[in-house]
Coordinates of C-alpha atoms in Angstrom, one line a residue:
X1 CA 121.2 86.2 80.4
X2 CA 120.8 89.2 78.3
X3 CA 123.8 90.1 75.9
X4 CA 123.2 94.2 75.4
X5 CA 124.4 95.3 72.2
X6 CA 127.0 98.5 71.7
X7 CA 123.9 100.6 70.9
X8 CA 121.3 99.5 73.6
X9 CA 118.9 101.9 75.0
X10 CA 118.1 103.0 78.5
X11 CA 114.4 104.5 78.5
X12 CA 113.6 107.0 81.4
X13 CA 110.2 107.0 82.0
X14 CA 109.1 110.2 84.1
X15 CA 106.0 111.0 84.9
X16 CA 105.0 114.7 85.9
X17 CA 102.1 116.7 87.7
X18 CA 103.0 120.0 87.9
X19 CA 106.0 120.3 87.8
X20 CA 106.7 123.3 85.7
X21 CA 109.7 124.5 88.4
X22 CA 112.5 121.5 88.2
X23 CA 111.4 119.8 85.2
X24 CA 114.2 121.3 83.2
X25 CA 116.5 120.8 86.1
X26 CA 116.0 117.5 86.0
X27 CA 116.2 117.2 82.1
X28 CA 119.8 118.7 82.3
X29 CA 120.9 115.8 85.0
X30 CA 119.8 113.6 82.7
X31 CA 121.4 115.3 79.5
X32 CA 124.9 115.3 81.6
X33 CA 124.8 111.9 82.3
X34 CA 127.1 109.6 80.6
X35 CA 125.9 105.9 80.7
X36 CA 128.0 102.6 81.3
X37 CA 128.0 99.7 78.9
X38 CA 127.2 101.1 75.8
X39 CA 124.2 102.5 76.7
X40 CA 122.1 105.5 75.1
X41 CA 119.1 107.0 76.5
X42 CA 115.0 107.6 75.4
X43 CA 113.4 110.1 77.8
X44 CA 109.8 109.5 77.7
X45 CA 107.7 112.3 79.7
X46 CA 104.1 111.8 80.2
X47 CA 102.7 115.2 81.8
X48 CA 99.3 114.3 83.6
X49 CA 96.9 117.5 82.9
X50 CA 99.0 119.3 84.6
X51 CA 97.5 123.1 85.8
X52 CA 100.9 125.4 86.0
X53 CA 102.2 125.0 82.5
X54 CA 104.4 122.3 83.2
X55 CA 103.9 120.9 79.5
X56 CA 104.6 124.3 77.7
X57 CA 108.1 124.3 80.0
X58 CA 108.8 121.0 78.0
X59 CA 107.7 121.2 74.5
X60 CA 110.0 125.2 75.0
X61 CA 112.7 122.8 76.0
X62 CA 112.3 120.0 73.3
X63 CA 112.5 123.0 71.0
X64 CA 115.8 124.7 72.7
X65 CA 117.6 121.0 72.5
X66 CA 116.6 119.6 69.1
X67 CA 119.3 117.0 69.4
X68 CA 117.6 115.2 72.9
X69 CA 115.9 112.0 72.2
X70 CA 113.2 113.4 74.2
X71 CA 109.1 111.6 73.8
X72 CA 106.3 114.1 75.1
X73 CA 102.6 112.9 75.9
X74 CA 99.5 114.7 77.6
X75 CA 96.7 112.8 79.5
X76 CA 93.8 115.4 78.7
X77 CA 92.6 114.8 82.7
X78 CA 94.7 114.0 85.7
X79 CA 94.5 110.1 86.1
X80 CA 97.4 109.6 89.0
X81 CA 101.0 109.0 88.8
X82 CA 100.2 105.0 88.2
X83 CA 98.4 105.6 84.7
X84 CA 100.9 108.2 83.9
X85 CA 103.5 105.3 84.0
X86 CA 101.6 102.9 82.3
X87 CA 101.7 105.6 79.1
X88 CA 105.3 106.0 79.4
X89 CA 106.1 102.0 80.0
X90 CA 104.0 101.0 77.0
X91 CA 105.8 103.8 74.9
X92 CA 109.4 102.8 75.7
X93 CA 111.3 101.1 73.3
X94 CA 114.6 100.3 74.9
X95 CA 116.2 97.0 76.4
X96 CA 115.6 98.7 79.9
X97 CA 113.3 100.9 81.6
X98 CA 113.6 103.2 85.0
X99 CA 111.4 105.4 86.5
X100 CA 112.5 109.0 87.2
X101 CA 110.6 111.3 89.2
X102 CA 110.1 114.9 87.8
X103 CA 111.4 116.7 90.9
X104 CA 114.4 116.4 92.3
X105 CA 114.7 114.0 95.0
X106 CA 116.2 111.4 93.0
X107 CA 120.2 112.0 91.4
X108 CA 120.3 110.5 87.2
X109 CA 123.8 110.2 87.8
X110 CA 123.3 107.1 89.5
X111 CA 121.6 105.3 87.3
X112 CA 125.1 103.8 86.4
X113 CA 125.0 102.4 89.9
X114 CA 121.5 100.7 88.9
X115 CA 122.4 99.7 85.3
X116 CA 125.4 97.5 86.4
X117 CA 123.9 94.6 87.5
X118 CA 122.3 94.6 84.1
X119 CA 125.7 95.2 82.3
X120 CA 127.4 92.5 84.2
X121 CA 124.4 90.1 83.0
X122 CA 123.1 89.2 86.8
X123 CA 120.1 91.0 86.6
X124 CA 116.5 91.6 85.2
X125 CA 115.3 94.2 88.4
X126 CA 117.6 96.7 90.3
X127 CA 115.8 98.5 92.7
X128 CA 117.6 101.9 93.9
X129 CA 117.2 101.9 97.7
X130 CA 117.6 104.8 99.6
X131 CA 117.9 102.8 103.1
X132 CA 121.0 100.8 102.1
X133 CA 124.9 102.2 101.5
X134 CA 126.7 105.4 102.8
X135 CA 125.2 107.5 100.0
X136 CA 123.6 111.4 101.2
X137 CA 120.3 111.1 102.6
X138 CA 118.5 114.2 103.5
X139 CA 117.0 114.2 106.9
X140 CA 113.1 114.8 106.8
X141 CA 109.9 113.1 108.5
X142 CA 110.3 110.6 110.9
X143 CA 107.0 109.0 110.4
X144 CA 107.5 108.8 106.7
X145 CA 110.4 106.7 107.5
X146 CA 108.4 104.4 109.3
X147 CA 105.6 104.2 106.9
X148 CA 108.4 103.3 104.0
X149 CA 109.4 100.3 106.0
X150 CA 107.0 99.1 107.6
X151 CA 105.3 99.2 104.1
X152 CA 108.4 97.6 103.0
X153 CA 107.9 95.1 105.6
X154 CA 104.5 93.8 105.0
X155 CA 105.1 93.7 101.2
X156 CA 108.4 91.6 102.2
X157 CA 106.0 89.0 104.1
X158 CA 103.7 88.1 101.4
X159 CA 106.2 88.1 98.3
X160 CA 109.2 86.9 100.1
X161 CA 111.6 89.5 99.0
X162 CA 114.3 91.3 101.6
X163 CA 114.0 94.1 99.6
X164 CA 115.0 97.2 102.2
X165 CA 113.0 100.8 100.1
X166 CA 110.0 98.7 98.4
X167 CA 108.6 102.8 97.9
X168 CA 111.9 103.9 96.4
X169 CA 111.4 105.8 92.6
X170 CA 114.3 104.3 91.3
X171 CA 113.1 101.0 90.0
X172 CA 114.4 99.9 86.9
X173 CA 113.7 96.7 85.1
X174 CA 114.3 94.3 81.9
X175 CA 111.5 96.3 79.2
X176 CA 110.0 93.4 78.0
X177 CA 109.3 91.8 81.5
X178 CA 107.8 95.1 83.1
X179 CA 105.6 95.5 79.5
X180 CA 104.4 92.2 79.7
X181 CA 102.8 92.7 83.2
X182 CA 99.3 93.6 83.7
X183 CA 98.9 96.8 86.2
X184 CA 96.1 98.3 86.8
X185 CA 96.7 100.8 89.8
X186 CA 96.6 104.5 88.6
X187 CA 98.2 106.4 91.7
X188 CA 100.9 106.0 94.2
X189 CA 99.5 101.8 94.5
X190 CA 102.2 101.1 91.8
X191 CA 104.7 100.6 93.8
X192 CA 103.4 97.3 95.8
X193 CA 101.8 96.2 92.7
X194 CA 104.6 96.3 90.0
X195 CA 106.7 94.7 93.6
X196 CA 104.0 91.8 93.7
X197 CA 104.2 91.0 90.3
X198 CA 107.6 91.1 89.7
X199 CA 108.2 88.6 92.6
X200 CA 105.8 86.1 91.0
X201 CA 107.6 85.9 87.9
X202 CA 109.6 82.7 87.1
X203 CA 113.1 83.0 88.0
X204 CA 113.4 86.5 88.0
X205 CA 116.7 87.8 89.3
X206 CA 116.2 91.1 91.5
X207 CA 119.1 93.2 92.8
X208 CA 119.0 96.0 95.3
X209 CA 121.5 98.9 95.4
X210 CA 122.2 102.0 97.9
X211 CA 121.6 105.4 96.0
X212 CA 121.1 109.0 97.3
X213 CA 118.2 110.8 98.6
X214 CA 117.6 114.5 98.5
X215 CA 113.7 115.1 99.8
X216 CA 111.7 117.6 99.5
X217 CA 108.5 119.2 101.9
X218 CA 105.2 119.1 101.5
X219 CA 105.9 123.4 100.6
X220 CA 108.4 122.4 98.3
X221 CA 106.3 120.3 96.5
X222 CA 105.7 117.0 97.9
X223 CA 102.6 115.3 96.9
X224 CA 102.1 111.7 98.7
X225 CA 100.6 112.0 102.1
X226 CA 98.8 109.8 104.8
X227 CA 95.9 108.1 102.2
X228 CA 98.2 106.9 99.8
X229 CA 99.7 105.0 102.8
X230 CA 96.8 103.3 103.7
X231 CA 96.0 103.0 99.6
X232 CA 99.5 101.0 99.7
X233 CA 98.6 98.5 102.4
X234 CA 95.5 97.7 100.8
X235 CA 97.2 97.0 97.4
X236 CA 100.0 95.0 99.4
X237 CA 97.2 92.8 100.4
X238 CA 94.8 92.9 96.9
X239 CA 98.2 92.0 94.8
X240 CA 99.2 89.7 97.0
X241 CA 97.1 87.8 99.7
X242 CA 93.9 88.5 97.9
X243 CA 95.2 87.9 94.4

């Protein structure tokens, strides 16, 4: 059991292709939001080359809001979500770590809902799952739906989880457990990875809780599509059967 201090520190890891339009929305969520248990936040934003001026929207907003504990880093060529997270885990410095999209598909104001089970000293993982709980969920693409679970599903059968949104963003974990894993995969394979390694760690306590969901189209912005499904089952079975 970890005993968090007054002063502990959430770190928000957010990594962004981009994502010029809603980065700042986003930023002001997380500005707004006040956290349970003592808790202050580290944003840590790690902009992978992207084309549309996405990183001059945030180094104009680190200057207008001098106060923000707010950590900017450039990949000088586009790597994939995955390596953009691996920069921002290995630069955060707080107790615990979550992962928050750039867009806005995903509500900050629920990372109270996440952070509990930490607080309350039951947990090292919380995933945010957006299949679970009476919480808005916009209605969008059937078949993505049924990719999400029966990815869910197969990861499920090989690391003996009954996790219900293995893809959700909204992971967030114990900082010195999720540094001291060795990932490797550099775009959307994250997910089943970080899911496969977690589970093999001894006695690791993982929670799951209902959060919101507010989707967006492939016009709006929406960048995973059919291959990284097919990139997911194969990392379901490298991480896992093949391991």
């Amino acid at each position: 059991m970890i005993n968090f201090e007054p002063m502990s520190l959430l770190s928000i890891v957010i990594p962004a292709y981009n994502e010029a339009k809603t980065i700042h929305l986003i930023l002001d969520k997380i500005q707004d939001v006040q956290l349970i248990g003592g808790f202050q936040k580290e944003i840590i934003i790690v902009d992978d080359c992207s084309k549309d001026g996405t990183f001059e929207v945030l180094m104009q907003y680190h200057k207008q809001n001098p106060g923000l504990k707010l950590n900017i880093s450039r990949h000088e060529r586009n790597m994939g979500k995955g390596a953009a997270l691996h920069s921002g885990i290995h630069m955060a410095k707080g107790d615990i770590t979550v992962i928050q999209d750039a867009d806005l598909e995903y509500d900050p104001h629920e990372y109270n809902i996440l952070l509990k089970p930490f607080v309350d000293g039951v947990a090292d993982v919380v995933y945010g799952s957006r299949f679970m709980g009476g919480n808005p969920h916009r209605i969008l693409f059937f078949w993505h739906s049924i990719g999400n679970k029966f990815l869910t599903f197969l990861s499920n059968m090989f690391t003996n989880l009954n996790l219900t949104d293995m893809e959700t963003c909204y992971k967030m974990f114990n900082t010195n457990m999720l540094q001291s894993l060795k990932l490797q995969e550099r775009r959307f394979g994250f997910e089943p990875e970080v899911t496969a390694k977690i589970a093999r760690v001894n006695g690791i306590r993982i929670y799951e809780v209902g959060i919101s969901y507010y989707g967006r189209t492939f016009e709006e912005g929406k960048k995973i599509g059919w291959k990284d499904g097919f990139r997911a089952i194969y990392c379901i079975l490298k991480y896992n059967f093949f391991r």
